[in-house]
């Protein structure tokens, strides 16, 4: 089209457009050479060269109009004949000619294809300069025309460089500013060409210039109609500038230029709303890059523009271009961020929402790769990032490549965070499964392997939004997301961790208990703890983002708080592992200021649920951390929370003694002085817990707490007073000095307590006041004060209150007050006594004890009070309780009864007679104290002075006297005296004298037995000698074992032999009764008992020692050190208890540590002598002695001892007696140990006839004995010490043993084979023997059937024999080699199957053994001749030997002979060849068909060598003629060959 600003004359000459049919005809005529129209066009070009300027103007205008209107033919007409004249007239002085020429060139270049442009050779450097100059002219029309031509020519790099150097950009900027719409479009096209060729910073180096051009292009774009438009040049340029990579060159970034004038976005939004898809896509690309800036502004325009949101959704759903889908989704994200409701309403109204969600879910499932788009959607950054220094962290995002999945996740998260129904849609479409799969895939591998790391945490974001719905989390598929989210929570990336925590927080909030437990068991708890406080400090904008998505601000806190509510989690290992992490968070951290308070609340939650957690917190340092935290003077609420937690922790009694408890107390006292009211109250309650610990109560800090506590008691509320009272009670418990300190403090503590007791309305408060009074009244000074006496009446009133919880402290305080005689005199009234007596019965034993104590004080020296007590029923109450109450109460009752019976009238009364049996029963109580004994015995003495008091006694004499016997041994002289008196009273009765049982006397007798006074010992032990037969258990229970053991080992004074034997007999009676007592007797005592002259005593001692030895290996050493071995040897020597003695002796010597002692060496000779002793008949004992010798000789030095020679003789003698198999095995093994390390022992065995004995044992039917005998022979003949004893018979015996085992068990004894090898190796002469020759077949059999060890031994033995064949007699060597040849097949097999270590020996044997070579000619193939038939036969020859010949097969080119030929060799052939000539026999003679030469070495090792062999003829091989041949090397000829 022509420019809209053309001059009027030029416009008047513009032709009208022809009709379509005419246009088509003209088009063909113009481009068809020779047609009138073509001739006219050429004439027009010629006219352009006219000298008449007016004619030139007309020609140039007509040509420009033709080319402008007919773009369809410009591509063909862009040839040099037309272009060159136009280029020439660009420099014309006539502006019209130059302009119209430029118009023509512009039209030609606009549609010129690449091929045509190549033909425009005239467009070289310098040719376009006139156009450039025209573009820079002052006339805007001329400049527009020039740019119309340049717009396409600038695609050439050289032209573009020239134009850029000539500052074409300034002219282009002027046209964009002042030109017509068409001119601006041409300028835009020119700018696009430049930007395609050069970086933006070279074309537009100035930011302000870029801003102007951007705005000018946007204005231009707003004026262009979008009807039937597929491409917009301004839009293309804007897209290039928006996507530039050179933001670092400009400050601020170029994207901000688009947003400086918000109204300028309207054209882009309009293109998206109503433009065709190509225009929409281009606009979307620009807007996607602008989303990184002011997304709220962009969102406003997008939502305001009708159809824009719907168009974007449609492009997401319909576009085939992944970048367009991503960009559209990114823009939708910006639109929804601040106007979510509006955007979703638009989508719902247009019925696109569900389809959009479906498309987004599909995008999630595609797993596409990253695009080339550099777009950061919406990612938070840490405050430390250099990008956002002193700026809004969301305003300067870092560019990053994104994927479809990421934008889909973002957009779905936005939609679901507002629109609840969309969550169900996502669920139904499989979105949750897709996200779960994606998350699982990402977390299952290292995160670095994924290009789009944002994809991971956006998955978690979407899940967090979806999981807020309780219906969705009920799906069975939800559970499988837990491991992935837990794994993501362990990521190093704070964003990943935060949104994983958000998803888990949503799950624990809406999920079932099963889901919560699954999350707890996934390791999420520890990761959630680590996340506390990080987000707020490192990435505070994450919290803002969470708010936008309606997520929790602190997800980790929600996870932990919810999971810790589960008992399984709170009390389990998960909580204990998280406690140290939470404790670490208590430490002040500048970068995580909110963490300590959160940790504090969580620790409080955990501590309240479990005592174990409290201990775990203390072990993790919580007490110390809380104390330090408290020292920093935190806020009042935090201070209260800390003190509350400390109170919870110190409620565990184990923590009261923690090393931090003192420093905690110090800080709590500081809070008590300076803290807020709530903090002080909490601190007091915590101190209450701490004051339960004595080590805290006794500290200086505890003293410092008294004053503020008393101040709270004086001026606090009732709640504070009660807390202070409890703390003071605990603080002063058991410490009179603290009570004094309270009394001395200004403000008169006792007066405050008196006021509370008298005037307070709170019974609980009065109770605590009474408790504190009770503590204070321990101090005699306080008790004697006037104010203390005034407290009597309030305390008595409190006793009548009817409240059981208040009565006890009131009575306790009264009991203390009555210590003062004045107070007791005032209180000694019948009403008080009746009241106290009424409180005595019941289960509140502390109250009972206090009442009884008060009655004791009131009854002293007051007979009337005693009688009042009896009248009130105190005796009945006391006797009902005395046997069922704790010992402290019973002690008080006994003392009260003593006080009462001091009155003779009461002691003689029938009521006193009722006291006897309960008092005796009280004395029988095991927990009765010495003071109780004194009081009870004194009361009995008072009562038993009247004999009639025993009339009603129901106890047996033994029930009464048994406890009295123990009083005779009391350390208290007073109790001894009282006990004697009571006993004397009882023994006045005859039946008490007669009914005392002997069993009751056991205990004192046992004590006397160990008293160390010989006269008493003698009597006691003699008595026990008879008693122990009937009451051995009683003796043992009374400590008889210990006391009698003392007698047995007693040296000073030395007991007589009779006393010693008697004590030993009593002890044995106890042990015989129950073998469990064996372990209670010391080994020294038992060893001493072995020296007894009584066999029964020795037997019991041996049994006990055997039991102790089995219990611990250390006992054996102790027994040996105590002399047990020598004692046992003496028993064996005397043939006393032989079997038991031998059994114990073997057990001791079997201990390696015992064998290292000298006693083991000492035992060799006696044990050997025992075996040689003819009187030793006990076979079991002999077996055990033999076993003991075997144990001794396991020690090499003992086997070399001089006495070992006698052991050798004894063992050989034992074997000669043909003992049992077990004894034989033990003896042989002992001999093995002896001869293995000593030449002397070998000689001793041989001289004792051991070789013949062992030789006989080789033939034993017991395989194990035979094998061990062979091993013994191997050790005997392992060197040349016994060479004179080597014989053929020995070899024959070994051979026979080998044969016997093979026949009986079908197995090969490797030991026998190795022994044979040792014999042949050490004694060369036996190789030449007949026995050696006869042994070979069995060796071959072992080689065939044995395992690898056996085969190796046989190979070694055969190799030894082979080495000796050259030195042997020829007949013997030949016999051995022939017999050995039986091994050839086995050796050949070994070469194939056995380890490489066998190969060398097997190969050497194969090549020295005689064998048989069998060659079988099987058949021939293709043996045809050129003339005549084939009558084939073969001739065979080895070396220089005689030839062999097959039969002739007539008339066959494939004859089958199957003839074998055998050669016998004394030694395997080496280096020899087999020659075979194949011939044909006919009428004219014999003709040679071919020859074969075969090296036969290989067959010796392999055994069989076969195949087809090609016949060679006349110096060359004929591959078609072959012979099938088989060659076999074996120990004997094959049947076929024979």
CSV table of C-alpha atoms in Angstrom, one decimal, residues 123-447:
chain,number,residue,atom,x,y,z
A,123,UNK,CA,22.7,-4.4,-3.7
A,124,UNK,CA,26.3,-4.2,-2.5
A,125,UNK,CA,28.0,-1.9,-0.1
A,126,UNK,CA,27.3,1.7,-1.0
A,127,UNK,CA,24.3,0.9,-3.2
A,128,UNK,CA,21.8,1.4,-0.4
A,129,UNK,CA,23.5,4.5,1.0
A,130,UNK,CA,21.0,6.8,-0.9
A,131,UNK,CA,18.1,5.0,0.8
A,132,UNK,CA,19.8,5.5,4.2
A,133,UNK,CA,20.3,9.2,3.4
A,134,UNK,CA,16.7,9.4,2.3
A,135,UNK,CA,15.6,7.9,5.6
A,136,UNK,CA,17.4,10.7,7.3
A,137,UNK,CA,15.9,13.5,5.3
A,138,UNK,CA,13.7,16.1,6.9
A,139,UNK,CA,10.7,15.1,4.9
A,140,UNK,CA,8.7,12.5,6.9
A,141,UNK,CA,7.1,11.2,3.7
A,142,UNK,CA,10.4,10.6,2.0
A,143,UNK,CA,11.8,9.0,5.2
A,144,UNK,CA,8.8,6.6,5.4
A,145,UNK,CA,9.3,5.6,1.8
A,146,UNK,CA,13.0,4.9,2.4
A,147,UNK,CA,12.1,2.8,5.5
A,148,UNK,CA,9.6,0.9,3.4
A,149,UNK,CA,12.5,-0.1,1.1
A,150,UNK,CA,15.0,-0.6,3.9
A,151,UNK,CA,12.7,-2.7,6.0
A,152,UNK,CA,13.5,-5.8,4.1
A,153,UNK,CA,17.0,-4.9,2.9
A,154,UNK,CA,18.2,-4.6,6.5
A,155,UNK,CA,17.9,-8.3,6.8
A,156,UNK,CA,21.3,-8.3,5.1
A,157,UNK,CA,24.0,-8.2,7.8
A,158,UNK,CA,26.3,-5.9,5.8
A,159,UNK,CA,23.5,-3.4,5.0
A,160,UNK,CA,22.2,-3.5,8.6
A,161,UNK,CA,25.8,-2.7,9.8
A,162,UNK,CA,26.1,0.1,7.4
A,163,UNK,CA,22.7,1.6,8.4
A,164,UNK,CA,23.5,1.2,12.1
A,165,UNK,CA,26.8,3.0,11.7
A,166,UNK,CA,25.0,5.8,9.8
A,167,UNK,CA,22.8,6.4,12.9
A,168,UNK,CA,19.7,5.1,11.1
A,169,UNK,CA,18.1,4.6,14.6
A,170,UNK,CA,17.6,8.3,15.1
A,171,UNK,CA,15.7,8.5,11.8
A,172,UNK,CA,13.7,5.5,12.7
A,173,UNK,CA,12.8,7.0,16.1
A,174,UNK,CA,11.6,10.2,14.3
A,175,UNK,CA,9.3,8.2,12.0
A,176,UNK,CA,7.9,6.2,15.0
A,177,UNK,CA,7.2,9.5,16.7
A,178,UNK,CA,5.9,11.7,13.8
A,179,UNK,CA,5.1,9.3,10.9
A,180,UNK,CA,1.9,7.8,9.6
A,181,UNK,CA,0.6,4.5,10.7
A,182,UNK,CA,2.1,2.8,7.6
A,183,UNK,CA,5.4,4.6,8.1
A,184,UNK,CA,5.5,3.5,11.7
A,185,UNK,CA,4.9,-0.1,10.6
A,186,UNK,CA,7.8,0.2,8.1
A,187,UNK,CA,10.0,1.7,10.8
A,188,UNK,CA,9.0,-1.2,13.2
A,189,UNK,CA,9.9,-3.7,10.5
A,190,UNK,CA,13.3,-2.0,10.0
A,191,UNK,CA,13.9,-2.0,13.8
A,192,UNK,CA,13.0,-5.7,13.9
A,193,UNK,CA,15.6,-6.4,11.2
A,194,UNK,CA,18.2,-4.5,13.2
A,195,UNK,CA,17.4,-6.3,16.4
A,196,UNK,CA,17.6,-9.6,14.6
A,197,UNK,CA,21.1,-8.7,13.6
A,198,UNK,CA,22.5,-6.9,16.6
A,199,UNK,CA,22.2,-6.9,20.4
A,200,UNK,CA,19.7,-4.5,21.8
A,201,UNK,CA,22.4,-2.6,23.6
A,202,UNK,CA,24.1,-1.8,20.3
A,203,UNK,CA,21.0,-0.7,18.5
A,204,UNK,CA,19.5,1.2,21.5
A,205,UNK,CA,22.2,1.8,24.0
A,206,UNK,CA,20.2,4.4,26.0
A,207,UNK,CA,17.5,3.3,28.4
A,208,UNK,CA,15.4,6.4,27.8
A,209,UNK,CA,15.5,5.8,24.0
A,210,UNK,CA,14.3,2.2,24.6
A,211,UNK,CA,11.5,3.5,26.8
A,212,UNK,CA,10.4,6.0,24.1
A,213,UNK,CA,10.4,3.3,21.3
A,214,UNK,CA,8.5,0.9,23.5
A,215,UNK,CA,5.8,3.5,24.2
A,216,UNK,CA,5.8,4.6,20.5
A,217,UNK,CA,5.3,1.0,19.4
A,218,UNK,CA,2.5,0.5,21.9
A,219,UNK,CA,0.8,3.6,20.6
A,220,UNK,CA,1.3,2.3,17.0
A,221,UNK,CA,-0.1,-1.0,18.0
A,222,UNK,CA,-3.3,0.6,19.4
A,223,UNK,CA,-4.1,2.1,16.1
A,224,UNK,CA,-3.9,-1.1,14.0
A,225,UNK,CA,-7.0,-3.0,13.3
A,226,UNK,CA,-6.8,-6.6,14.3
A,227,UNK,CA,-9.2,-7.9,11.7
A,228,UNK,CA,-7.7,-10.6,9.4
A,229,UNK,CA,-4.2,-9.8,10.6
A,230,UNK,CA,-1.7,-12.6,11.2
A,231,UNK,CA,1.4,-10.5,11.9
A,232,UNK,CA,2.1,-7.1,13.5
A,233,UNK,CA,5.5,-5.6,13.1
A,234,UNK,CA,5.3,-3.4,16.3
A,235,UNK,CA,4.2,-6.5,18.2
A,236,UNK,CA,7.2,-8.4,16.9
A,237,UNK,CA,9.6,-5.7,18.0
A,238,UNK,CA,8.0,-5.4,21.4
A,239,UNK,CA,8.4,-9.2,21.8
A,240,UNK,CA,12.1,-9.0,21.0
A,241,UNK,CA,12.6,-6.2,23.5
A,242,UNK,CA,10.6,-7.8,26.2
A,243,UNK,CA,12.5,-11.1,25.9
A,244,UNK,CA,16.0,-9.5,25.8
A,245,UNK,CA,18.7,-11.1,27.8
A,246,UNK,CA,20.5,-7.8,28.4
A,247,UNK,CA,18.7,-6.5,31.5
A,248,UNK,CA,22.0,-6.1,33.2
A,249,UNK,CA,22.9,-3.4,30.6
A,250,UNK,CA,19.9,-1.3,31.5
A,251,UNK,CA,19.0,0.1,34.9
A,252,UNK,CA,16.3,-0.4,35.7
A,253,UNK,CA,15.4,-3.5,33.7
A,254,UNK,CA,13.6,-3.0,30.4
A,255,UNK,CA,10.4,-4.7,31.6
A,256,UNK,CA,9.8,-1.7,33.8
A,257,UNK,CA,9.6,0.5,30.8
A,258,UNK,CA,6.4,-1.3,29.7
A,259,UNK,CA,4.9,-0.5,33.1
A,260,UNK,CA,5.9,3.2,33.5
A,261,UNK,CA,2.7,4.2,31.7
A,262,UNK,CA,0.1,1.6,32.8
A,263,UNK,CA,-2.3,2.7,30.1
A,264,UNK,CA,0.2,1.5,27.5
A,265,UNK,CA,-0.6,-2.1,28.4
A,266,UNK,CA,-4.1,-1.7,27.0
A,267,UNK,CA,-3.0,-2.5,23.4
A,268,UNK,CA,-1.3,-5.7,24.5
A,269,UNK,CA,-4.3,-6.8,26.5
A,270,UNK,CA,-6.6,-5.9,23.6
A,271,UNK,CA,-4.5,-8.2,21.3
A,272,UNK,CA,-5.0,-11.0,23.8
A,273,UNK,CA,-8.7,-10.4,24.1
A,274,UNK,CA,-9.8,-10.1,20.5
A,275,UNK,CA,-6.8,-10.8,18.3
A,276,UNK,CA,-6.4,-14.0,16.2
A,277,UNK,CA,-4.3,-16.8,17.8
A,278,UNK,CA,-0.9,-15.7,16.2
A,279,UNK,CA,-1.4,-12.1,17.6
A,280,UNK,CA,-2.6,-13.5,20.9
A,281,UNK,CA,0.5,-15.7,21.2
A,282,UNK,CA,2.9,-12.8,20.5
A,283,UNK,CA,1.1,-10.6,23.0
A,284,UNK,CA,1.1,-13.4,25.6
A,285,UNK,CA,4.8,-13.8,25.2
A,286,UNK,CA,5.3,-10.1,26.0
A,287,UNK,CA,2.9,-10.0,28.9
A,288,UNK,CA,4.5,-13.1,30.4
A,289,UNK,CA,7.8,-11.3,30.7
A,290,UNK,CA,6.0,-8.4,32.3
A,291,UNK,CA,4.5,-10.5,35.0
A,292,UNK,CA,7.7,-10.3,36.8
A,293,UNK,CA,7.1,-6.7,37.6
A,294,UNK,CA,3.9,-5.1,38.8
A,295,UNK,CA,1.7,-8.1,38.7
A,296,UNK,CA,-1.1,-6.3,40.5
A,297,UNK,CA,-1.3,-3.6,37.8
A,298,UNK,CA,-1.2,-6.2,35.1
A,299,UNK,CA,-3.9,-8.3,36.9
A,300,UNK,CA,-6.1,-5.2,37.0
A,301,UNK,CA,-6.0,-4.7,33.3
A,302,UNK,CA,-6.4,-8.4,32.5
A,303,UNK,CA,-9.5,-8.8,34.6
A,304,UNK,CA,-11.0,-5.5,33.4
A,305,UNK,CA,-10.6,-6.3,29.8
A,306,UNK,CA,-13.6,-8.3,28.5
A,307,UNK,CA,-12.6,-11.7,27.3
A,308,UNK,CA,-9.0,-11.5,28.2
A,309,UNK,CA,-9.1,-14.1,31.0
A,310,UNK,CA,-11.2,-16.4,28.9
A,311,UNK,CA,-8.7,-16.0,25.9
A,312,UNK,CA,-5.8,-16.8,28.2
A,313,UNK,CA,-7.5,-19.9,29.4
A,314,UNK,CA,-8.3,-20.9,25.9
A,315,UNK,CA,-4.7,-20.6,24.9
A,316,UNK,CA,-3.7,-22.7,27.8
A,317,UNK,CA,-6.1,-25.4,26.7
A,318,UNK,CA,-5.8,-25.1,22.9
A,319,UNK,CA,-2.3,-24.0,22.0
A,320,UNK,CA,0.1,-26.6,20.6
A,321,UNK,CA,3.1,-24.5,21.5
A,322,UNK,CA,4.4,-25.4,25.0
A,323,UNK,CA,5.8,-21.9,25.5
A,324,UNK,CA,2.5,-20.3,24.7
A,325,UNK,CA,0.7,-22.6,27.2
A,326,UNK,CA,3.2,-21.7,29.8
A,327,UNK,CA,3.2,-18.0,29.1
A,328,UNK,CA,-0.6,-17.9,29.2
A,329,UNK,CA,-0.7,-19.7,32.5
A,330,UNK,CA,1.9,-17.3,33.9
A,331,UNK,CA,-0.3,-14.4,32.9
A,332,UNK,CA,-3.3,-16.0,34.5
A,333,UNK,CA,-1.3,-16.4,37.7
A,334,UNK,CA,-0.6,-12.7,37.7
A,335,UNK,CA,-4.2,-12.0,37.0
A,336,UNK,CA,-5.4,-14.1,39.9
A,337,UNK,CA,-2.8,-13.1,42.5
A,338,UNK,CA,-4.7,-10.1,43.7
A,339,UNK,CA,-8.0,-10.6,42.1
A,340,UNK,CA,-8.6,-14.3,42.5
A,341,UNK,CA,-12.3,-14.1,43.1
A,342,UNK,CA,-12.8,-11.9,40.0
A,343,UNK,CA,-10.7,-14.1,37.7
A,344,UNK,CA,-12.4,-17.3,38.8
A,345,UNK,CA,-15.8,-15.8,38.5
A,346,UNK,CA,-15.0,-14.9,34.9
A,347,UNK,CA,-13.8,-18.4,34.2
A,348,UNK,CA,-16.9,-19.9,35.8
A,349,UNK,CA,-19.2,-17.6,33.8
A,350,UNK,CA,-17.5,-18.6,30.6
A,351,UNK,CA,-17.7,-22.3,31.6
A,352,UNK,CA,-14.0,-22.7,31.1
A,353,UNK,CA,-12.9,-23.3,34.7
A,354,UNK,CA,-13.3,-27.1,34.7
A,355,UNK,CA,-11.8,-27.4,31.2
A,356,UNK,CA,-8.9,-25.2,32.3
A,357,UNK,CA,-8.3,-27.4,35.4
A,358,UNK,CA,-8.4,-30.5,33.2
A,359,UNK,CA,-5.8,-29.0,30.9
A,360,UNK,CA,-3.6,-28.0,33.8
A,361,UNK,CA,-3.8,-31.6,35.2
A,362,UNK,CA,-2.9,-32.9,31.8
A,363,UNK,CA,0.1,-30.6,31.8
A,364,UNK,CA,1.1,-32.1,35.1
A,365,UNK,CA,1.0,-35.6,33.6
A,366,UNK,CA,3.1,-34.7,30.5
A,367,UNK,CA,6.5,-34.5,32.2
A,368,UNK,CA,7.7,-32.0,29.6
A,369,UNK,CA,11.2,-30.6,29.7
A,370,UNK,CA,12.0,-27.0,30.5
A,371,UNK,CA,11.2,-24.3,28.0
A,372,UNK,CA,13.6,-21.6,26.9
A,373,UNK,CA,11.5,-19.0,28.6
A,374,UNK,CA,13.3,-17.1,31.3
A,375,UNK,CA,10.4,-16.5,33.7
A,376,UNK,CA,10.3,-16.5,37.4
A,377,UNK,CA,6.7,-17.0,38.4
A,378,UNK,CA,6.5,-16.2,42.0
A,379,UNK,CA,9.4,-17.4,44.1
A,380,UNK,CA,10.4,-16.0,47.5
A,381,UNK,CA,14.0,-15.1,48.2
A,382,UNK,CA,16.1,-14.8,51.3
A,383,UNK,CA,16.8,-11.4,52.7
A,384,UNK,CA,20.5,-12.1,52.1
A,385,UNK,CA,20.0,-12.2,48.4
A,386,UNK,CA,21.8,-9.4,46.6
A,387,UNK,CA,18.9,-9.1,44.2
A,388,UNK,CA,16.6,-7.6,46.7
A,389,UNK,CA,18.8,-5.5,48.8
A,390,UNK,CA,16.7,-2.7,50.3
A,391,UNK,CA,13.9,-3.7,48.0
A,392,UNK,CA,10.7,-5.7,48.2
A,393,UNK,CA,11.8,-9.3,48.0
A,394,UNK,CA,9.1,-10.1,45.6
A,395,UNK,CA,9.7,-7.2,43.3
A,396,UNK,CA,13.1,-8.2,41.8
A,397,UNK,CA,12.8,-11.9,41.0
A,398,UNK,CA,15.6,-13.9,39.6
A,399,UNK,CA,15.1,-15.3,36.1
A,400,UNK,CA,14.8,-19.0,35.8
A,401,UNK,CA,13.5,-21.5,33.2
A,402,UNK,CA,10.1,-23.0,34.0
A,403,UNK,CA,8.2,-26.0,32.9
A,404,UNK,CA,4.6,-26.7,32.2
A,405,UNK,CA,4.3,-28.6,35.4
A,406,UNK,CA,5.4,-25.6,37.4
A,407,UNK,CA,3.0,-23.2,36.0
A,408,UNK,CA,0.2,-25.7,36.2
A,409,UNK,CA,1.0,-26.3,39.8
A,410,UNK,CA,0.9,-22.6,40.5
A,411,UNK,CA,-2.3,-21.9,38.7
A,412,UNK,CA,-4.0,-24.9,40.3
A,413,UNK,CA,-2.9,-23.8,43.7
A,414,UNK,CA,-4.3,-20.3,43.1
A,415,UNK,CA,-7.6,-21.7,41.9
A,416,UNK,CA,-8.0,-24.3,44.7
A,417,UNK,CA,-7.0,-21.8,47.4
A,418,UNK,CA,-10.2,-19.8,46.6
A,419,UNK,CA,-12.5,-22.1,44.9
A,420,UNK,CA,-13.3,-25.2,47.1
A,421,UNK,CA,-15.2,-27.1,44.4
A,422,UNK,CA,-12.1,-27.0,42.2
A,423,UNK,CA,-10.3,-29.2,44.7
A,424,UNK,CA,-12.7,-32.0,44.0
A,425,UNK,CA,-12.3,-31.5,40.3
A,426,UNK,CA,-8.5,-31.8,40.6
A,427,UNK,CA,-9.0,-34.9,42.7
A,428,UNK,CA,-11.4,-36.5,40.2
A,429,UNK,CA,-9.1,-35.7,37.2
A,430,UNK,CA,-6.2,-37.5,38.9
A,431,UNK,CA,-4.4,-34.3,39.8
A,432,UNK,CA,-3.5,-35.5,43.3
A,433,UNK,CA,-2.0,-38.7,41.9
A,434,UNK,CA,0.0,-36.8,39.3
A,435,UNK,CA,1.4,-34.4,41.9
A,436,UNK,CA,2.1,-37.3,44.2
A,437,UNK,CA,3.9,-39.2,41.5
A,438,UNK,CA,5.9,-36.1,40.5
A,439,UNK,CA,6.8,-35.4,44.1
A,440,UNK,CA,7.8,-39.0,44.7
A,441,UNK,CA,10.0,-39.0,41.6
A,442,UNK,CA,11.7,-35.8,42.7
A,443,UNK,CA,12.3,-36.9,46.2
A,444,UNK,CA,13.4,-40.4,45.4
A,445,UNK,CA,16.5,-39.0,43.6
A,446,UNK,CA,18.8,-36.2,44.3
A,447,UNK,CA,17.2,-32.9,43.7
